Amino acid sequence: MNFLKSFVVGMVLLTLSILQIPAQVLFSDGFESYTAGSSPLDKNVAGPNSAPNGSGNPWFGPVPPNLLVVGTTGGVNPHSGANMVTARLPGDFDQDWVNLAYRVNGGANLQGNVILDWWFYDPLGAGGSNFRDYAALGNYTAAPTTTDYPTGGSLNGGSVLQRLSLGASNPAGFNANNYQARVVGATDGTASGQWFNVGTRSVGWHEGAIVLGVPNGANTLVSFLIDGVDVLDHVISTTGGINVIELNDGFGSSPAFYDDVTLSAVAVPEPSTVALFLCGGLSWLALRRRK
């Protein structure tokens, strides 16, 4: 970001801090409450973490087992606590979802003012094209509003209206030195139109965040951050908001690890309040440039 953009973003963050804008945690999971030992995370498969459709463990996936709950594995320690999740096998194309509309919003899709925050472990770093895993906020038409999952446990039978994705992928035009972000409906991406090459890959734990801003239909702004750095701002490009958290793992031969997934609702201050702080800041900037 150039200096002016960095300054404006900084002023907004300062405004949020000064006004002590509250963040309400809607969903949080560090995977500590599940049985590890390579037990499936899916609730919709027999095992120690299974649960009824609509209660208990919220994670489910297609054609289970999908992600597994593990402790320290291959020299990688969980980001926090004793547990984390990873793919069942390399190349297994594992997916697990949480139905947010049902679990946290009374059956309605979330339109904005939410932040998804999670930690992912990159096993390869720059140039590692076999690391292809990412998390997402999605809008799946098959997601029910009165329980966790439809008959069979898969959301892939319907349409995928949106996938706000961040992590690593390999669409045409991807750069293995960068991470990738996706906005379904975008046409200006640096990789395959919907995908953007962002940030720089490195081995180790990284914090990912997807910030869906003030609701404004297809013009709702979504920001993607890696380790606290804003790597892409884009309008959501679709209407309907989002209704699931999605973890994708084992899409390549070097799977990711995930830990500490949190979805929070953030009350955005009135534009006039932000403008007041920004005007003051920009006045300071003008005076600074005259010196």
PDB file of C-alpha atoms in Angstrom:
ATOM      1  CA  MET A   1       0.000   0.000   0.000  1.00  0.00           C
ATOM      2  CA  ASN A   2       1.177   3.553  -0.680  1.00  0.00           C
ATOM      3  CA  PHE A   3       1.632   6.015   2.176  1.00  0.00           C
ATOM      4  CA  LEU A   4      -1.782   7.688   1.824  1.00  0.00           C
ATOM      5  CA  LYS A   5      -3.666   4.381   1.733  1.00  0.00           C
ATOM      6  CA  SER A   6      -1.674   3.076   4.697  1.00  0.00           C
ATOM      7  CA  PHE A   7      -2.423   6.285   6.585  1.00  0.00           C
ATOM      8  CA  VAL A   8      -6.176   6.107   5.891  1.00  0.00           C
ATOM      9  CA  VAL A   9      -6.345   2.445   6.910  1.00  0.00           C
ATOM     10  CA  GLY A  10      -4.364   3.285  10.038  1.00  0.00           C
ATOM     11  CA  MET A  11      -6.745   6.111  10.920  1.00  0.00           C
ATOM     12  CA  VAL A  12      -9.746   3.803  10.554  1.00  0.00           C
ATOM     13  CA  LEU A  13      -8.105   1.225  12.824  1.00  0.00           C
ATOM     14  CA  LEU A  14      -7.252   3.996  15.296  1.00  0.00           C
ATOM     15  CA  THR A  15     -10.881   5.139  15.222  1.00  0.00           C
ATOM     16  CA  LEU A  16     -12.075   1.607  15.964  1.00  0.00           C
ATOM     17  CA  SER A  17      -9.601   1.390  18.833  1.00  0.00           C
ATOM     18  CA  ILE A  18     -10.495   4.762  20.343  1.00  0.00           C
ATOM     19  CA  LEU A  19     -14.222   4.102  20.106  1.00  0.00           C
ATOM     20  CA  GLN A  20     -13.664   0.572  21.490  1.00  0.00           C
ATOM     21  CA  ILE A  21     -15.859  -0.970  18.801  1.00  0.00           C
ATOM     22  CA  PRO A  22     -16.934  -4.361  20.188  1.00  0.00           C
ATOM     23  CA  ALA A  23     -16.419  -7.652  18.387  1.00  0.00           C
ATOM     24  CA  GLN A  24     -18.916 -10.367  19.262  1.00  0.00           C
ATOM     25  CA  VAL A  25     -17.617 -13.901  18.822  1.00  0.00           C
ATOM     26  CA  LEU A  26     -20.243 -15.873  16.921  1.00  0.00           C
ATOM     27  CA  PHE A  27     -18.264 -19.087  16.515  1.00  0.00           C
ATOM     28  CA  SER A  28     -14.909 -20.283  17.780  1.00  0.00           C
ATOM     29  CA  ASP A  29     -13.134 -23.628  17.569  1.00  0.00           C
ATOM     30  CA  GLY A  30      -9.587 -24.559  18.564  1.00  0.00           C
ATOM     31  CA  PHE A  31     -10.446 -28.284  18.161  1.00  0.00           C
ATOM     32  CA  GLU A  32      -9.633 -28.964  21.812  1.00  0.00           C
ATOM     33  CA  SER A  33     -13.013 -30.536  22.592  1.00  0.00           C
ATOM     34  CA  TYR A  34     -12.638 -33.339  20.036  1.00  0.00           C
ATOM     35  CA  THR A  35     -10.990 -36.731  20.295  1.00  0.00           C
ATOM     36  CA  ALA A  36      -7.657 -36.615  18.467  1.00  0.00           C
ATOM     37  CA  GLY A  37      -5.488 -39.582  17.529  1.00  0.00           C
ATOM     38  CA  SER A  38      -6.371 -39.102  13.831  1.00  0.00           C
ATOM     39  CA  SER A  39     -10.111 -39.327  14.524  1.00  0.00           C
ATOM     40  CA  PRO A  40     -12.356 -37.793  11.829  1.00  0.00           C
ATOM     41  CA  LEU A  41     -13.550 -34.260  12.529  1.00  0.00           C
ATOM     42  CA  ASP A  42     -16.803 -34.947  10.645  1.00  0.00           C
ATOM     43  CA  LYS A  43     -19.919 -35.292  12.776  1.00  0.00           C
ATOM     44  CA  ASN A  44     -21.594 -37.290   9.988  1.00  0.00           C
ATOM     45  CA  VAL A  45     -19.423 -40.396  10.208  1.00  0.00           C
ATOM     46  CA  ALA A  46     -19.121 -43.057  12.877  1.00  0.00           C
ATOM     47  CA  GLY A  47     -16.406 -42.254  15.380  1.00  0.00           C
ATOM     48  CA  PRO A  48     -15.713 -40.453  18.653  1.00  0.00           C
ATOM     49  CA  ASN A  49     -16.582 -37.040  17.172  1.00  0.00           C
ATOM     50  CA  SER A  50     -19.900 -37.989  15.568  1.00  0.00           C
ATOM     51  CA  ALA A  51     -23.008 -36.066  16.630  1.00  0.00           C
ATOM     52  CA  PRO A  52     -26.688 -35.726  15.672  1.00  0.00           C
ATOM     53  CA  ASN A  53     -27.549 -33.523  12.711  1.00  0.00           C
ATOM     54  CA  GLY A  54     -28.384 -30.154  14.268  1.00  0.00           C
ATOM     55  CA  SER A  55     -26.544 -30.377  17.590  1.00  0.00           C
ATOM     56  CA  GLY A  56     -23.136 -30.999  19.113  1.00  0.00           C
ATOM     57  CA  ASN A  57     -20.057 -30.983  16.881  1.00  0.00           C
ATOM     58  CA  PRO A  58     -20.821 -28.496  14.052  1.00  0.00           C
ATOM     59  CA  TRP A  59     -18.379 -29.802  11.406  1.00  0.00           C
ATOM     60  CA  PHE A  60     -19.570 -32.051   8.562  1.00  0.00           C
ATOM     61  CA  GLY A  61     -18.321 -32.977   5.125  1.00  0.00           C
ATOM     62  CA  PRO A  62     -19.006 -34.877   1.903  1.00  0.00           C
ATOM     63  CA  VAL A  63     -18.176 -38.584   1.636  1.00  0.00           C
ATOM     64  CA  PRO A  64     -16.543 -38.718   5.074  1.00  0.00           C
ATOM     65  CA  PRO A  65     -14.044 -39.108   6.612  1.00  0.00           C
ATOM     66  CA  ASN A  66     -12.507 -35.753   5.715  1.00  0.00           C
ATOM     67  CA  LEU A  67     -10.227 -33.710   7.999  1.00  0.00           C
ATOM     68  CA  LEU A  68      -8.718 -35.500  10.998  1.00  0.00           C
ATOM     69  CA  VAL A  69      -8.139 -34.191  14.522  1.00  0.00           C
ATOM     70  CA  VAL A  70      -4.460 -34.625  15.423  1.00  0.00           C
ATOM     71  CA  GLY A  71      -1.865 -33.544  17.942  1.00  0.00           C
ATOM     72  CA  THR A  72       1.741 -32.788  17.078  1.00  0.00           C
ATOM     73  CA  THR A  73       2.337 -34.369  13.672  1.00  0.00           C
ATOM     74  CA  GLY A  74       5.451 -34.537  11.519  1.00  0.00           C
ATOM     75  CA  GLY A  75       7.239 -32.086  13.777  1.00  0.00           C
ATOM     76  CA  VAL A  76       4.412 -29.516  13.529  1.00  0.00           C
ATOM     77  CA  ASN A  77       2.886 -28.434  16.838  1.00  0.00           C
ATOM     78  CA  PRO A  78      -0.669 -27.087  17.073  1.00  0.00           C
ATOM     79  CA  HIS A  79      -0.834 -23.325  16.971  1.00  0.00           C
ATOM     80  CA  SER A  80      -2.346 -23.443  20.465  1.00  0.00           C
ATOM     81  CA  GLY A  81      -3.480 -26.173  22.810  1.00  0.00           C
ATOM     82  CA  ALA A  82      -3.035 -29.852  22.047  1.00  0.00           C
ATOM     83  CA  ASN A  83      -5.133 -30.327  18.886  1.00  0.00           C
ATOM     84  CA  MET A  84      -5.327 -29.133  15.300  1.00  0.00           C
ATOM     85  CA  VAL A  85      -6.800 -30.580  12.078  1.00  0.00           C
ATOM     86  CA  THR A  86      -5.281 -31.773   8.817  1.00  0.00           C
ATOM     87  CA  ALA A  87      -6.130 -33.814   5.739  1.00  0.00           C
ATOM     88  CA  ARG A  88      -6.840 -37.520   6.047  1.00  0.00           C
ATOM     89  CA  LEU A  89      -4.366 -38.218   3.228  1.00  0.00           C
ATOM     90  CA  PRO A  90      -2.397 -36.149   0.696  1.00  0.00           C
ATOM     91  CA  GLY A  91      -4.472 -35.676  -2.450  1.00  0.00           C
ATOM     92  CA  ASP A  92      -7.671 -36.701  -0.635  1.00  0.00           C
ATOM     93  CA  PHE A  93      -9.585 -33.453  -1.400  1.00  0.00           C
ATOM     94  CA  ASP A  94     -11.048 -33.169   2.094  1.00  0.00           C
ATOM     95  CA  GLN A  95     -13.715 -30.572   2.943  1.00  0.00           C
ATOM     96  CA  ASP A  96     -15.446 -29.727   6.198  1.00  0.00           C
ATOM     97  CA  TRP A  97     -18.141 -27.087   6.687  1.00  0.00           C
ATOM     98  CA  VAL A  98     -19.933 -25.261   9.487  1.00  0.00           C
ATOM     99  CA  ASN A  99     -23.454 -24.074   8.599  1.00  0.00           C
ATOM    100  CA  LEU A 100     -23.301 -20.494   9.882  1.00  0.00           C
ATOM    101  CA  ALA A 101     -26.821 -19.539   8.871  1.00  0.00           C
ATOM    102  CA  TYR A 102     -28.247 -22.321  11.046  1.00  0.00           C
ATOM    103  CA  ARG A 103     -25.704 -22.181  13.863  1.00  0.00           C
ATOM    104  CA  VAL A 104     -25.356 -18.448  14.506  1.00  0.00           C
ATOM    105  CA  ASN A 105     -27.913 -16.423  12.499  1.00  0.00           C
ATOM    106  CA  GLY A 106     -31.371 -17.958  12.872  1.00  0.00           C
ATOM    107  CA  GLY A 107     -31.316 -19.576   9.433  1.00  0.00           C
ATOM    108  CA  ALA A 108     -30.466 -16.381   7.543  1.00  0.00           C
ATOM    109  CA  ASN A 109     -27.331 -15.746   5.518  1.00  0.00           C
ATOM    110  CA  LEU A 110     -24.786 -13.285   6.887  1.00  0.00           C
ATOM    111  CA  GLN A 111     -24.586 -10.182   4.710  1.00  0.00           C
ATOM    112  CA  GLY A 112     -21.604  -8.397   6.254  1.00  0.00           C
ATOM    113  CA  ASN A 113     -19.947  -6.922   9.347  1.00  0.00           C
ATOM    114  CA  VAL A 114     -18.191 -10.239  10.079  1.00  0.00           C
ATOM    115  CA  ILE A 115     -14.578 -11.379  10.328  1.00  0.00           C
ATOM    116  CA  LEU A 116     -13.337 -14.948   9.830  1.00  0.00           C
ATOM    117  CA  ASP A 117      -9.958 -15.459  11.484  1.00  0.00           C
ATOM    118  CA  TRP A 118      -7.937 -18.695  11.502  1.00  0.00           C
ATOM    119  CA  TRP A 119      -4.390 -20.068  11.540  1.00  0.00           C
ATOM    120  CA  PHE A 120      -2.916 -22.282   8.825  1.00  0.00           C
ATOM    121  CA  TYR A 121       0.438 -24.044   8.568  1.00  0.00           C
ATOM    122  CA  ASP A 122       2.231 -23.804   5.222  1.00  0.00           C
ATOM    123  CA  PRO A 123       4.563 -26.842   4.931  1.00  0.00           C
ATOM    124  CA  LEU A 124       6.439 -25.726   1.789  1.00  0.00           C
ATOM    125  CA  GLY A 125       6.774 -21.941   1.539  1.00  0.00           C
ATOM    126  CA  ALA A 126       7.740 -20.013  -1.600  1.00  0.00           C
ATOM    127  CA  GLY A 127       7.683 -22.131  -4.751  1.00  0.00           C
ATOM    128  CA  GLY A 128       5.755 -24.949  -3.081  1.00  0.00           C
ATOM    129  CA  SER A 129       3.162 -25.645  -5.755  1.00  0.00           C
ATOM    130  CA  ASN A 130       2.025 -28.879  -4.065  1.00  0.00           C
ATOM    131  CA  PHE A 131       0.546 -26.921  -1.130  1.00  0.00           C
ATOM    132  CA  ARG A 132      -2.977 -26.099  -2.393  1.00  0.00           C
ATOM    133  CA  ASP A 133      -5.224 -25.717   0.654  1.00  0.00           C
ATOM    134  CA  TYR A 134      -7.421 -22.803   1.727  1.00  0.00           C
ATOM    135  CA  ALA A 135     -10.225 -21.692   4.026  1.00  0.00           C
ATOM    136  CA  ALA A 136     -13.329 -19.869   2.834  1.00  0.00           C
ATOM    137  CA  LEU A 137     -16.581 -18.143   3.643  1.00  0.00           C
ATOM    138  CA  GLY A 138     -19.099 -19.620   1.215  1.00  0.00           C
ATOM    139  CA  ASN A 139     -22.672 -19.388   0.007  1.00  0.00           C
ATOM    140  CA  TYR A 140     -24.059 -22.840  -0.805  1.00  0.00           C
ATOM    141  CA  THR A 141     -27.671 -23.167  -1.926  1.00  0.00           C
ATOM    142  CA  ALA A 142     -27.848 -26.700  -0.445  1.00  0.00           C
ATOM    143  CA  ALA A 143     -27.160 -25.491   3.111  1.00  0.00           C
ATOM    144  CA  PRO A 144     -30.371 -26.011   5.134  1.00  0.00           C
ATOM    145  CA  THR A 145     -31.728 -23.367   7.503  1.00  0.00           C
ATOM    146  CA  THR A 146     -33.100 -25.648  10.247  1.00  0.00           C
ATOM    147  CA  THR A 147     -30.283 -28.157  10.734  1.00  0.00           C
ATOM    148  CA  ASP A 148     -26.592 -28.586   9.940  1.00  0.00           C
ATOM    149  CA  TYR A 149     -26.590 -30.541   6.706  1.00  0.00           C
ATOM    150  CA  PRO A 150     -28.908 -32.044   4.066  1.00  0.00           C
ATOM    151  CA  THR A 151     -29.444 -35.762   3.635  1.00  0.00           C
ATOM    152  CA  GLY A 152     -26.102 -37.339   2.774  1.00  0.00           C
ATOM    153  CA  GLY A 153     -24.053 -34.616   4.447  1.00  0.00           C
ATOM    154  CA  SER A 154     -22.811 -32.882   1.294  1.00  0.00           C
ATOM    155  CA  LEU A 155     -23.464 -29.315   0.147  1.00  0.00           C
ATOM    156  CA  ASN A 156     -21.990 -30.027  -3.271  1.00  0.00           C
ATOM    157  CA  GLY A 157     -25.325 -31.112  -4.738  1.00  0.00           C
ATOM    158  CA  GLY A 158     -26.479 -27.502  -5.079  1.00  0.00           C
ATOM    159  CA  SER A 159     -24.913 -24.357  -6.486  1.00  0.00           C
ATOM    160  CA  VAL A 160     -21.929 -22.531  -4.983  1.00  0.00           C
ATOM    161  CA  LEU A 161     -22.868 -18.863  -5.259  1.00  0.00           C
ATOM    162  CA  GLN A 162     -19.803 -17.554  -3.443  1.00  0.00           C
ATOM    163  CA  ARG A 163     -16.466 -18.700  -2.074  1.00  0.00           C
ATOM    164  CA  LEU A 164     -14.378 -16.006  -0.434  1.00  0.00           C
ATOM    165  CA  SER A 165     -11.217 -18.103  -0.223  1.00  0.00           C
ATOM    166  CA  LEU A 166      -7.739 -17.470   1.146  1.00  0.00           C
ATOM    167  CA  GLY A 167      -4.741 -19.764   1.334  1.00  0.00           C
ATOM    168  CA  ALA A 168      -3.014 -21.612  -1.501  1.00  0.00           C
ATOM    169  CA  SER A 169      -4.425 -22.887  -4.772  1.00  0.00           C
ATOM    170  CA  ASN A 170      -3.291 -23.702  -8.298  1.00  0.00           C
ATOM    171  CA  PRO A 171      -5.641 -22.094 -10.858  1.00  0.00           C
ATOM    172  CA  ALA A 172      -4.303 -21.150 -14.278  1.00  0.00           C
ATOM    173  CA  GLY A 173      -1.914 -18.232 -13.851  1.00  0.00           C
ATOM    174  CA  PHE A 174      -1.167 -18.875 -10.168  1.00  0.00           C
ATOM    175  CA  ASN A 175       2.223 -17.968  -8.754  1.00  0.00           C
ATOM    176  CA  ALA A 176       3.636 -20.561  -6.344  1.00  0.00           C
ATOM    177  CA  ASN A 177       5.592 -17.817  -4.573  1.00  0.00           C
ATOM    178  CA  ASN A 178       2.319 -16.168  -3.528  1.00  0.00           C
ATOM    179  CA  TYR A 179      -0.776 -17.186  -1.641  1.00  0.00           C
ATOM    180  CA  GLN A 180      -4.123 -16.993  -3.431  1.00  0.00           C
ATOM    181  CA  ALA A 181      -7.457 -15.307  -2.689  1.00  0.00           C
ATOM    182  CA  ARG A 182     -10.724 -15.909  -4.521  1.00  0.00           C
ATOM    183  CA  VAL A 183     -13.902 -13.906  -5.087  1.00  0.00           C
ATOM    184  CA  VAL A 184     -16.531 -15.754  -7.134  1.00  0.00           C
ATOM    185  CA  GLY A 185     -17.907 -13.357  -9.747  1.00  0.00           C
ATOM    186  CA  ALA A 186     -14.710 -11.340 -10.048  1.00  0.00           C
ATOM    187  CA  THR A 187     -13.203 -11.009 -13.523  1.00  0.00           C
ATOM    188  CA  ASP A 188     -10.068  -8.993 -12.764  1.00  0.00           C
ATOM    189  CA  GLY A 189      -8.075 -11.599 -10.866  1.00  0.00           C
ATOM    190  CA  THR A 190      -4.412 -12.212 -11.602  1.00  0.00           C
ATOM    191  CA  ALA A 191      -5.132 -15.952 -11.824  1.00  0.00           C
ATOM    192  CA  SER A 192      -8.167 -17.280 -13.711  1.00  0.00           C
ATOM    193  CA  GLY A 193     -10.191 -14.111 -13.220  1.00  0.00           C
ATOM    194  CA  GLN A 194     -11.686 -15.118  -9.858  1.00  0.00           C
ATOM    195  CA  TRP A 195      -8.343 -15.811  -8.172  1.00  0.00           C
ATOM    196  CA  PHE A 196      -5.693 -13.288  -7.127  1.00  0.00           C
ATOM    197  CA  ASN A 197      -2.012 -13.879  -6.326  1.00  0.00           C
ATOM    198  CA  VAL A 198      -1.441 -12.201  -2.950  1.00  0.00           C
ATOM    199  CA  GLY A 199       1.279 -11.964  -0.293  1.00  0.00           C
ATOM    200  CA  THR A 200       4.404 -14.105  -0.151  1.00  0.00           C
ATOM    201  CA  ARG A 201       4.464 -17.757   0.902  1.00  0.00           C
ATOM    202  CA  SER A 202       6.697 -18.920   3.737  1.00  0.00           C
ATOM    203  CA  VAL A 203       6.952 -22.058   5.851  1.00  0.00           C
ATOM    204  CA  GLY A 204       5.183 -21.992   9.205  1.00  0.00           C
ATOM    205  CA  TRP A 205       2.024 -20.838  10.927  1.00  0.00           C
ATOM    206  CA  HIS A 206       0.177 -17.866   9.416  1.00  0.00           C
ATOM    207  CA  GLU A 207      -2.935 -15.999  10.477  1.00  0.00           C
ATOM    208  CA  GLY A 208      -5.562 -15.640   7.770  1.00  0.00           C
ATOM    209  CA  ALA A 209      -8.510 -13.266   7.954  1.00  0.00           C
ATOM    210  CA  ILE A 210     -11.456 -12.473   5.694  1.00  0.00           C
ATOM    211  CA  VAL A 211     -13.334  -9.288   6.581  1.00  0.00           C
ATOM    212  CA  LEU A 212     -16.792  -8.867   5.043  1.00  0.00           C
ATOM    213  CA  GLY A 213     -17.641  -5.195   5.500  1.00  0.00           C
ATOM    214  CA  VAL A 214     -20.791  -3.104   5.800  1.00  0.00           C
ATOM    215  CA  PRO A 215     -23.625  -4.866   3.897  1.00  0.00           C
ATOM    216  CA  ASN A 216     -24.076  -3.312   0.451  1.00  0.00           C
ATOM    217  CA  GLY A 217     -25.238  -6.146  -1.796  1.00  0.00           C
ATOM    218  CA  ALA A 218     -22.799  -7.081  -4.550  1.00  0.00           C
ATOM    219  CA  ASN A 219     -20.760  -3.980  -3.642  1.00  0.00           C
ATOM    220  CA  THR A 220     -20.039  -5.153  -0.095  1.00  0.00           C
ATOM    221  CA  LEU A 221     -16.287  -4.787   0.416  1.00  0.00           C
ATOM    222  CA  VAL A 222     -14.298  -7.873   1.372  1.00  0.00           C
ATOM    223  CA  SER A 223     -10.721  -7.609   2.625  1.00  0.00           C
ATOM    224  CA  PHE A 224      -8.216 -10.459   2.822  1.00  0.00           C
ATOM    225  CA  LEU A 225      -5.369 -10.335   5.348  1.00  0.00           C
ATOM    226  CA  ILE A 226      -2.362 -12.567   6.011  1.00  0.00           C
ATOM    227  CA  ASP A 227      -0.476 -12.058   9.267  1.00  0.00           C
ATOM    228  CA  GLY A 228      -2.284  -8.761   9.760  1.00  0.00           C
ATOM    229  CA  VAL A 229      -1.325  -7.357   6.355  1.00  0.00           C
ATOM    230  CA  ASP A 230      -4.125  -6.372   3.951  1.00  0.00           C
ATOM    231  CA  VAL A 231      -3.294  -8.260   0.740  1.00  0.00           C
ATOM    232  CA  LEU A 232      -6.512  -7.679  -1.254  1.00  0.00           C
ATOM    233  CA  ASP A 233      -9.619  -5.475  -1.139  1.00  0.00           C
ATOM    234  CA  HIS A 234     -12.469  -6.277  -3.544  1.00  0.00           C
ATOM    235  CA  VAL A 235     -16.250  -6.040  -3.740  1.00  0.00           C
ATOM    236  CA  ILE A 236     -17.974  -9.345  -3.081  1.00  0.00           C
ATOM    237  CA  SER A 237     -19.406  -9.306  -6.661  1.00  0.00           C
ATOM    238  CA  THR A 238     -22.442 -11.449  -5.730  1.00  0.00           C
ATOM    239  CA  THR A 239     -25.595 -10.952  -3.702  1.00  0.00           C
ATOM    240  CA  GLY A 240     -26.868 -13.271  -0.981  1.00  0.00           C
ATOM    241  CA  GLY A 241     -23.997 -13.013   1.497  1.00  0.00           C
ATOM    242  CA  ILE A 242     -22.447 -16.148   3.004  1.00  0.00           C
ATOM    243  CA  ASN A 243     -23.741 -19.126   4.995  1.00  0.00           C
ATOM    244  CA  VAL A 244     -20.809 -21.484   5.698  1.00  0.00           C
ATOM    245  CA  ILE A 245     -17.231 -21.695   6.909  1.00  0.00           C
ATOM    246  CA  GLU A 246     -15.251 -24.108   4.761  1.00  0.00           C
ATOM    247  CA  LEU A 247     -11.870 -25.777   5.342  1.00  0.00           C
ATOM    248  CA  ASN A 248     -10.242 -27.431   2.330  1.00  0.00           C
ATOM    249  CA  ASP A 249      -7.278 -29.728   2.883  1.00  0.00           C
ATOM    250  CA  GLY A 250      -5.298 -32.369   1.037  1.00  0.00           C
ATOM    251  CA  PHE A 251      -5.854 -30.717  -2.366  1.00  0.00           C
ATOM    252  CA  GLY A 252      -2.167 -31.237  -3.060  1.00  0.00           C
ATOM    253  CA  SER A 253       0.518 -33.653  -1.923  1.00  0.00           C
ATOM    254  CA  SER A 254       1.581 -31.442   1.034  1.00  0.00           C
ATOM    255  CA  PRO A 255      -1.487 -30.824   3.235  1.00  0.00           C
ATOM    256  CA  ALA A 256      -2.079 -27.833   5.500  1.00  0.00           C
ATOM    257  CA  PHE A 257      -2.770 -27.830   9.215  1.00  0.00           C
ATOM    258  CA  TYR A 258      -5.552 -25.598  10.619  1.00  0.00           C
ATOM    259  CA  ASP A 259      -6.186 -24.295  14.116  1.00  0.00           C
ATOM    260  CA  ASP A 260      -8.047 -21.587  16.075  1.00  0.00           C
ATOM    261  CA  VAL A 261     -10.965 -20.746  13.774  1.00  0.00           C
ATOM    262  CA  THR A 262     -13.080 -17.770  14.886  1.00  0.00           C
ATOM    263  CA  LEU A 263     -15.993 -15.893  13.330  1.00  0.00           C
ATOM    264  CA  SER A 264     -16.835 -12.540  14.901  1.00  0.00           C
ATOM    265  CA  ALA A 265     -19.466  -9.890  14.284  1.00  0.00           C
ATOM    266  CA  VAL A 266     -18.080  -6.364  14.321  1.00  0.00           C
ATOM    267  CA  ALA A 267     -20.199  -3.251  14.764  1.00  0.00           C
ATOM    268  CA  VAL A 268     -18.871  -0.690  12.301  1.00  0.00           C
ATOM    269  CA  PRO A 269     -18.982   2.951  13.503  1.00  0.00           C
ATOM    270  CA  GLU A 270     -21.201   5.532  11.834  1.00  0.00           C
ATOM    271  CA  PRO A 271     -19.532   6.939   8.691  1.00  0.00           C
ATOM    272  CA  SER A 272     -19.797  10.470  10.117  1.00  0.00           C
ATOM    273  CA  THR A 273     -17.748   9.409  13.157  1.00  0.00           C
ATOM    274  CA  VAL A 274     -15.048   7.825  11.026  1.00  0.00           C
ATOM    275  CA  ALA A 275     -15.092  10.853   8.724  1.00  0.00           C
ATOM    276  CA  LEU A 276     -14.502  13.158  11.690  1.00  0.00           C
ATOM    277  CA  PHE A 277     -11.340  11.282  12.644  1.00  0.00           C
ATOM    278  CA  LEU A 278     -10.216  11.005   9.025  1.00  0.00           C
ATOM    279  CA  CYS A 279     -10.721  14.728   8.395  1.00  0.00           C
ATOM    280  CA  GLY A 280      -8.600  15.511  11.420  1.00  0.00           C
ATOM    281  CA  GLY A 281      -5.956  13.095  10.252  1.00  0.00           C
ATOM    282  CA  LEU A 282      -5.940  14.385   6.682  1.00  0.00           C
ATOM    283  CA  SER A 283      -5.647  17.962   7.969  1.00  0.00           C
ATOM    284  CA  TRP A 284      -2.592  16.865   9.904  1.00  0.00           C
ATOM    285  CA  LEU A 285      -1.236  15.221   6.762  1.00  0.00           C
ATOM    286  CA  ALA A 286      -1.740  18.450   4.768  1.00  0.00           C
ATOM    287  CA  LEU A 287       0.097  20.478   7.401  1.00  0.00           C
ATOM    288  CA  ARG A 288       2.876  17.889   7.479  1.00  0.00           C
ATOM    289  CA  ARG A 289       3.381  18.139   3.717  1.00  0.00           C
ATOM    290  CA  ARG A 290       3.686  21.947   3.885  1.00  0.00           C
ATOM    291  CA  LYS A 291       6.660  21.726   6.224  1.00  0.00           C
TER     292      LYS A 291
END
